[in-house]
XYZ file of C-alpha atoms in Angstrom:
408
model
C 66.826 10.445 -22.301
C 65.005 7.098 -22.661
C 65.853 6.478 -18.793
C 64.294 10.327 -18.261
C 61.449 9.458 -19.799
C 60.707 5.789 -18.339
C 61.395 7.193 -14.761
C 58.723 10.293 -15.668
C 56.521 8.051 -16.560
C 56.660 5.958 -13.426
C 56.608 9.322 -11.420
C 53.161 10.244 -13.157
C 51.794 6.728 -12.033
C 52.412 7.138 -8.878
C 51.029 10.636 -8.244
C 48.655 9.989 -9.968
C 47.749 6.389 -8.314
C 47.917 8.572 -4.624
C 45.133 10.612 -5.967
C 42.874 8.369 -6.947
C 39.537 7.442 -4.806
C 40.219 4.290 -2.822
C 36.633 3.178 -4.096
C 38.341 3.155 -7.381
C 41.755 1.403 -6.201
C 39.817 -1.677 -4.285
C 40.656 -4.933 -4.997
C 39.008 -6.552 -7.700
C 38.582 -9.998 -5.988
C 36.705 -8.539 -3.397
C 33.124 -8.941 -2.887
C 30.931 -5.854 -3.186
C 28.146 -5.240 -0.488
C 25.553 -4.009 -2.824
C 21.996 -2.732 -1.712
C 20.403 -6.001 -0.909
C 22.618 -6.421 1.711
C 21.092 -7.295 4.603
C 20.740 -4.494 7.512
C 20.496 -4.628 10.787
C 17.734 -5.996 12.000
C 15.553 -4.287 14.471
C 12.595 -6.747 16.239
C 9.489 -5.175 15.309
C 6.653 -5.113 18.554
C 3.349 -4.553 17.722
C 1.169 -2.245 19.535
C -0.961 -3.181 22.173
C -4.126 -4.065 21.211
C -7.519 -3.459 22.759
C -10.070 -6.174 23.096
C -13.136 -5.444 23.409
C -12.888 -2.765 25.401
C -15.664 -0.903 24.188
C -18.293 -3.463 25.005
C -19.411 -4.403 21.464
C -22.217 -6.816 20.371
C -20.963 -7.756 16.986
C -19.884 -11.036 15.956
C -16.341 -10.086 15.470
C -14.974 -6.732 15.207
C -11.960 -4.848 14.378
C -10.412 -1.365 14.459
C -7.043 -0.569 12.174
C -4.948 1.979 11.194
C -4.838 1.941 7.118
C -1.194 3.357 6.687
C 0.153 1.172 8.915
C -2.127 -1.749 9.266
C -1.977 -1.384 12.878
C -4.811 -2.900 15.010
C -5.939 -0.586 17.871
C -8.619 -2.547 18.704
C -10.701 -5.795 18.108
C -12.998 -8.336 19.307
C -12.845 -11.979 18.252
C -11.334 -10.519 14.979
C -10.307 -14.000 13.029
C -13.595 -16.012 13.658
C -14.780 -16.780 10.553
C -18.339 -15.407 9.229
C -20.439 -14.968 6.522
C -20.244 -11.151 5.454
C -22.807 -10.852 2.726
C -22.270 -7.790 0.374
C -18.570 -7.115 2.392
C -17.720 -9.537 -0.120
C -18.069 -6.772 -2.819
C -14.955 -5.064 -1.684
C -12.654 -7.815 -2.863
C -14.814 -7.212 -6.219
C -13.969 -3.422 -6.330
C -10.326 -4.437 -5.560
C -10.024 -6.403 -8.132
C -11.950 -3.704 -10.733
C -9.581 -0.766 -9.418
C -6.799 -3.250 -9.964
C -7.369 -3.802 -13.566
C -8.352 -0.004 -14.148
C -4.863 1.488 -12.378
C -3.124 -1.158 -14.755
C -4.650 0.228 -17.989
C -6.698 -3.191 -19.056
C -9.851 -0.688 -19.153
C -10.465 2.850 -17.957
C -13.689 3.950 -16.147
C -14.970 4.972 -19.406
C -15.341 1.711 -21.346
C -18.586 0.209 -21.810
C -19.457 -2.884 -20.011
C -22.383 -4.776 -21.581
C -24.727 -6.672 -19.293
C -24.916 -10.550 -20.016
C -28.219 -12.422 -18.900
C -26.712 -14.046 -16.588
C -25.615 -10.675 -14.586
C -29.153 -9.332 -15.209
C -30.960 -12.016 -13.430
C -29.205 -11.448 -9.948
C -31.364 -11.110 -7.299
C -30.973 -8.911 -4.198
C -30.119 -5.375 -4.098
C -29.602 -4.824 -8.307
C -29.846 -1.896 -10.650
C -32.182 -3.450 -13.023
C -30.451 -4.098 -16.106
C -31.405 -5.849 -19.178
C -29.365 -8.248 -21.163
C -27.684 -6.421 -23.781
C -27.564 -3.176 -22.364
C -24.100 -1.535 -22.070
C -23.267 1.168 -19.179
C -19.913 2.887 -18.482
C -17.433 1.428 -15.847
C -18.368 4.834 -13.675
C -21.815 4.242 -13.888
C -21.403 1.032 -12.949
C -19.206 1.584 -10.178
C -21.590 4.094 -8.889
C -24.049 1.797 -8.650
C -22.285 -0.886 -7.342
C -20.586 1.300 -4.459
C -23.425 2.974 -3.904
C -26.409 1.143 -3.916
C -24.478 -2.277 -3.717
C -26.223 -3.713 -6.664
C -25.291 -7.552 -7.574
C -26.569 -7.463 -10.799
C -23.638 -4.359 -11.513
C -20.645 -6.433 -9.777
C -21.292 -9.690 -11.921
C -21.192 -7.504 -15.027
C -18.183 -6.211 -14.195
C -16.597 -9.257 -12.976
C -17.103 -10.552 -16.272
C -15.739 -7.452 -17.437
C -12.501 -8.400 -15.422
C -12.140 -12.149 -15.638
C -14.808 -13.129 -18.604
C -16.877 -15.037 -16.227
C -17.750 -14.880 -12.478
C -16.709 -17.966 -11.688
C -12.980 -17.533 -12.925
C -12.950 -13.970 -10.889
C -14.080 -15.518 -7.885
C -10.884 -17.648 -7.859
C -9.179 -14.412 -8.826
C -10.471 -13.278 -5.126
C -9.150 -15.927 -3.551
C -5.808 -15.824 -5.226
C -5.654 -11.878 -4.344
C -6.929 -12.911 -0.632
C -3.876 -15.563 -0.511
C -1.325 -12.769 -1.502
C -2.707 -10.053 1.315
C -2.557 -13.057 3.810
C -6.322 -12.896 4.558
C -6.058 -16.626 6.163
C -9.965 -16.819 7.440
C -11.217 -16.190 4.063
C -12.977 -18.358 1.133
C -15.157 -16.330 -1.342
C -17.979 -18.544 -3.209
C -19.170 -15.668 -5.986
C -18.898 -11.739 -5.975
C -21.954 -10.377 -4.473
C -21.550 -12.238 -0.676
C -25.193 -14.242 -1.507
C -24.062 -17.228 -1.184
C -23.697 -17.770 2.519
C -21.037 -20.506 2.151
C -18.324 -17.922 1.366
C -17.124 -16.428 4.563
C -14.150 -14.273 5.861
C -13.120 -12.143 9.349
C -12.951 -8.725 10.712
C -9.046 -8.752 10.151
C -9.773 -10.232 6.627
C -12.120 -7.635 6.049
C -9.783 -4.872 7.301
C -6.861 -6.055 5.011
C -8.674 -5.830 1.851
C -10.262 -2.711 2.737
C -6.996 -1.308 3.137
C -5.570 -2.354 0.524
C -8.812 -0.922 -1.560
C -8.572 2.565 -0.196
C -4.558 2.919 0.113
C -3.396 1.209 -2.653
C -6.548 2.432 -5.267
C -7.575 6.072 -3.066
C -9.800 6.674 -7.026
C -12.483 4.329 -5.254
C -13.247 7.060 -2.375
C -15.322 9.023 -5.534
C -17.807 6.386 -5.123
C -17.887 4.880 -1.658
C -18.077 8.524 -0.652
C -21.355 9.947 -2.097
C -24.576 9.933 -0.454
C -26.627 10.266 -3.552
C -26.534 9.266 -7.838
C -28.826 8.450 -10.336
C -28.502 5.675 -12.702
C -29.315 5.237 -16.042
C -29.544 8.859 -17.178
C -31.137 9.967 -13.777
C -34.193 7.557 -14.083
C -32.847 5.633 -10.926
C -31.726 7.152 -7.595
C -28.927 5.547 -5.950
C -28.801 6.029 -2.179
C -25.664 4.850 -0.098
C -26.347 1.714 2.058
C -23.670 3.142 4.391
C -25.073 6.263 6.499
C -21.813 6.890 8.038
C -21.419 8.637 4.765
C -23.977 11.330 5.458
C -23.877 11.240 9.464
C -20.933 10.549 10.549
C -17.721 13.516 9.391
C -16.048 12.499 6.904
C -16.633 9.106 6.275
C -15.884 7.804 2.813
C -16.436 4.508 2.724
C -16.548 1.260 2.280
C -19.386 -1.321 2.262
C -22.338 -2.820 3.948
C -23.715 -6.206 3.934
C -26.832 -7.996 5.220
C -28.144 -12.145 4.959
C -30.300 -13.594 7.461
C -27.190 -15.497 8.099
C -24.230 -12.715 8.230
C -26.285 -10.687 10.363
C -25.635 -6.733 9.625
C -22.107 -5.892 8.888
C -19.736 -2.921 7.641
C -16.687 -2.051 6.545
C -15.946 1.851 7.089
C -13.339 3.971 7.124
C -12.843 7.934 7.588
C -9.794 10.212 7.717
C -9.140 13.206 9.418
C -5.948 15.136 10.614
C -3.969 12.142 8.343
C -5.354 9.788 10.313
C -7.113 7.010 8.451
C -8.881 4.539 10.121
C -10.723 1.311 8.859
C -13.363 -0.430 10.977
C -15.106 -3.512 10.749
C -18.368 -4.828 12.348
C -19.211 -8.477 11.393
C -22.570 -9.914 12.765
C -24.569 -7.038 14.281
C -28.356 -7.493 15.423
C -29.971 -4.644 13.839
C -28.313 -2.292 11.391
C -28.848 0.833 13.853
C -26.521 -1.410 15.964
C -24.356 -1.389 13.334
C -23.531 1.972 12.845
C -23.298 3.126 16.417
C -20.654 0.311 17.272
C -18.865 1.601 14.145
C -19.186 5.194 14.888
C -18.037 3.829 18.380
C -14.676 2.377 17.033
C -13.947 5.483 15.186
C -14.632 7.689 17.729
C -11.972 5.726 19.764
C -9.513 5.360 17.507
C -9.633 9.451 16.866
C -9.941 10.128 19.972
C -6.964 7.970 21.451
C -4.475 8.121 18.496
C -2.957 10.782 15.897
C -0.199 11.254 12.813
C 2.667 13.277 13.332
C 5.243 14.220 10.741
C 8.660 13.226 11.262
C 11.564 13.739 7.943
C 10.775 15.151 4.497
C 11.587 13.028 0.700
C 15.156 14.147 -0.562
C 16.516 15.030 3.199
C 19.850 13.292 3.505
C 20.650 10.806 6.718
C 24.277 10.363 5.578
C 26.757 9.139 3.380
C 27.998 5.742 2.037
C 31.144 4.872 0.637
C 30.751 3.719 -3.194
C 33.920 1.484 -4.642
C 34.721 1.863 -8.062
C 32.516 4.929 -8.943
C 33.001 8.048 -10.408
C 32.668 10.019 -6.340
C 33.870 8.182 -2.996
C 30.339 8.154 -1.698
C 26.852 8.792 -2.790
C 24.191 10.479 -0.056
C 21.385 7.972 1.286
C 18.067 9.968 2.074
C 14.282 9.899 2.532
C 12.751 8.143 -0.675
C 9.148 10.182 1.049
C 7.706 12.221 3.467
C 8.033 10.462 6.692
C 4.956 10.001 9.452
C 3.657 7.806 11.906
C 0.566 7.149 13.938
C 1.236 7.338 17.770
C -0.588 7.399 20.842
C -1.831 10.904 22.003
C 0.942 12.459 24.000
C 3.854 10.178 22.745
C 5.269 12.598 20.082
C 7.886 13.625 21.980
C 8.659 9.802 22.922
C 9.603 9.324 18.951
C 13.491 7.942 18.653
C 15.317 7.283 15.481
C 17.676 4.699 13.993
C 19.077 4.700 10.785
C 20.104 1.381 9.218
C 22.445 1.686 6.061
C 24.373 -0.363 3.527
C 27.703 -0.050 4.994
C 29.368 0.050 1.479
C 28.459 -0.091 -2.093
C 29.816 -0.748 -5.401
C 29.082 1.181 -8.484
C 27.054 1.576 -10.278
C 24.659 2.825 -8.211
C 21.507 3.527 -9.283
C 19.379 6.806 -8.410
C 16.883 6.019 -5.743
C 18.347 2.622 -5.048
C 17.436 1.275 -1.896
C 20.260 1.791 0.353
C 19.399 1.646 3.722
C 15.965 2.325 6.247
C 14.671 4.524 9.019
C 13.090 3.414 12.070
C 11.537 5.343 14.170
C 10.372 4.102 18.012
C 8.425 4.837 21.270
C 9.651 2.880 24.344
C 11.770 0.640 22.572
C 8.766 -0.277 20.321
C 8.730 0.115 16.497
C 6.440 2.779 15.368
C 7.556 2.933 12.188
C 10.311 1.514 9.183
C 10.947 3.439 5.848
C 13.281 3.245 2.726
C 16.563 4.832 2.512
C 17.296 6.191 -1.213
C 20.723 6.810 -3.237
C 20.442 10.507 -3.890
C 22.143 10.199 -7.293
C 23.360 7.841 -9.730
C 27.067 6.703 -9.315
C 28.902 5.025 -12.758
C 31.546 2.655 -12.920
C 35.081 3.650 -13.618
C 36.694 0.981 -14.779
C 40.820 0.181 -15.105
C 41.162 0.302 -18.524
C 40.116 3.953 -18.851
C 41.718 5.025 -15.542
C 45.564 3.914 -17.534
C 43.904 4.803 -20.755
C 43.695 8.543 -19.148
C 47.010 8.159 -17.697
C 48.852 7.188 -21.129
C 47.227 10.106 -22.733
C 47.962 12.166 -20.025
C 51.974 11.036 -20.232
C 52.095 11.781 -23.477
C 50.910 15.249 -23.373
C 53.254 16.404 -21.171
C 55.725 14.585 -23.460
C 54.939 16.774 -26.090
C 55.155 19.845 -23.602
């Protein structure tokens, strides 16, 4: 009977053991490929960019595509130049920045120190002690580009200006603006300089990673302090040119007329840059200029949609064999008029995984192509979260398992 029994037993492992997911089975000893692993690498090949060929007079000049950070066109884009109030987008950066991390919301007060109220330039006129919202300050400093407003809030940021302006070159180091040294947070001092690309970098990073902004770069018109004081944009793209939203202008006897700007339509989003104009007429037309080419030349088209699966990846000691990689978002890339149907995909995945896994782990990218050329790279997600089983409740199971049909 004993015999009986030790041989049932046995028979039970065995099934049971046949049954089991190989994930479950593997070797101990042997190293998991988790979802760092590295994939296969595909060469990426930038687009090819225009110079100059739209016959500009600016300094330096630069068109780019703000999802991407694509450059469609440019003229003498890294020569470094003074770029006056352009400056004050790195300052609205870093204000959106602390804002979108909950250090102060837009409406806190901001008191004015005497040393913000006696900027000169473009200000809002504020006396020491006084105390505005950060949206009313904003406004005015978006708007009507007021330096008195964006040394109040720097100090609002960073206690002083001096320790944000080395907060603005730290954030320049990390977006890898290389032509770029900011002396204060207004762009007066004419020491400070940067570049088109520069320029383009932290403008996208502005509108992409902080879109909030747009509500101020975009109007035409506000008043300040309880509508006593109209504010008027210094960009006219805003009111002349459809819809443009943005971003800054900037004028020293030195810098010459500049301007950051950027508009969207169809999906498209486009940032331009003119550094070093003649005039400010000149300024806008090149702009409108660079816009008008990059609309009329290039377009978004949707590819995949978040939560669509690409495949399936085998999982080792988890709960299931294999958990589903797919889109972790909506897929879309900016292409050349008349390329769409030129788009080719590869899919790059883990090629195994051990548990657990975690929902929307990274486990793999898409890459999407035109003539060989990258066009495009996106995350791969784990669909659903895969546990660990380990050995000890696998025999656990199997014990209790035995000894219930024992008893049968």
């Amino acid at each position: 009977m004993k015999r009986n029994s030790v041989l049932a037993f046995s028979l039970i492992i065995a099934i049971v053991t046949t049954m089991l997911p190989a994930a479950v089975l593997a070797d101990t000893n042997e190293a998991a490929v988790e979802a760092s692993a590295k994939y296969d690498v595909v060469t990426v090949t930038k687009l090819e960019t225009k110079t100059n060929v739209l016959d500009l007079k600016a300094k330096s000049a630069v068109l780019m595509d703000a999802a991407s950070g694509k450059v469609l066109s440019e003229k003498n884009s890294h020569e470094r130049l003074a770029i006056a109030s352009v400056t004050k987008v790195m300052t609205m950066l870093l204000v959106m920045e602390a804002i979108d991390s909950g250090r102060f919301t837009f409406d806190d007060k901001v008191s004015v120190s005497e040393y913000s109220a006696g900027m000169g330039g473009s200000q809002a006129y504020m006396e020491p002690g006084e105390e505005f919202t950060v949206t009313e300050m904003m406004n005015a400093l978006a708007i009507h580009s007021s330096n008195d407003v964006a040394v109040a809030l720097a100090e609002k940021v960073s206690g002083s200006e001096e320790t944000f302006v080395t907060d603005m070159n730290n954030k320049a180091q990390e977006l890898g603006m290389k032509d770029t040294k900011f002396m204060d947070c207004t762009g007066l001092n004419d020491d400070g300089y940067s570049s088109a690309h520069d320029v383009a970098l932290m403008s996208r990073e502005l509108i992409m990673k902080h879109p909030k902004v747009l509500q101020f770069t975009g109007k035409w018109h506000d008043t300040f302090r309880n509508g006593s004081f109209d504010l008027y944009n210094t960009n006219k793209l805003v009111k002349f040119y459809a819809n443009c939203d943005g971003l800054k202008t900037g004028f020293t006897s030195k810098a010459g007329f500049n301007l950051s700007a950027t508009t969207c339509r169809n999906n498209l989003r486009l940032v331009s840059v003119v550094l070093g104009e003649p005039d400010s007429n000149t300024r806008f037309a090149e702009s409108r200029k660079l816009l008008d080419y990059g609309f009329a030349n290039y377009e978004v088209i949707n590819l995949d949609k978040r939560g669509n699966a690409v495949g399936n990846i085998p999982v080792k000691k988890g709960n299931k064999l294999s958990v589903s990689a797919v889109y972790g978002t909506d897929t879309s890339i900016m292409v050349s008029k008349g390329q769409k149907g030129k788009v080719e995909k590869e899919v790059a995945l883990v090629p195994g995984l051990s548990a657990p896994v975690e929902i929307n782990q990274k486990v793999g990218e898409v890459i999407y192509k035109i003539d060989g050329k990258e066009a495009g790279r996106f995350d791969l997600i784990a669909s659903e979260r895969i546990d660990k089983v380990s050995y000890g409740r696998i025999f656990s199971k199997l014990i209790v398992r035995w000894f219930s049909l024992g008893r049968a």
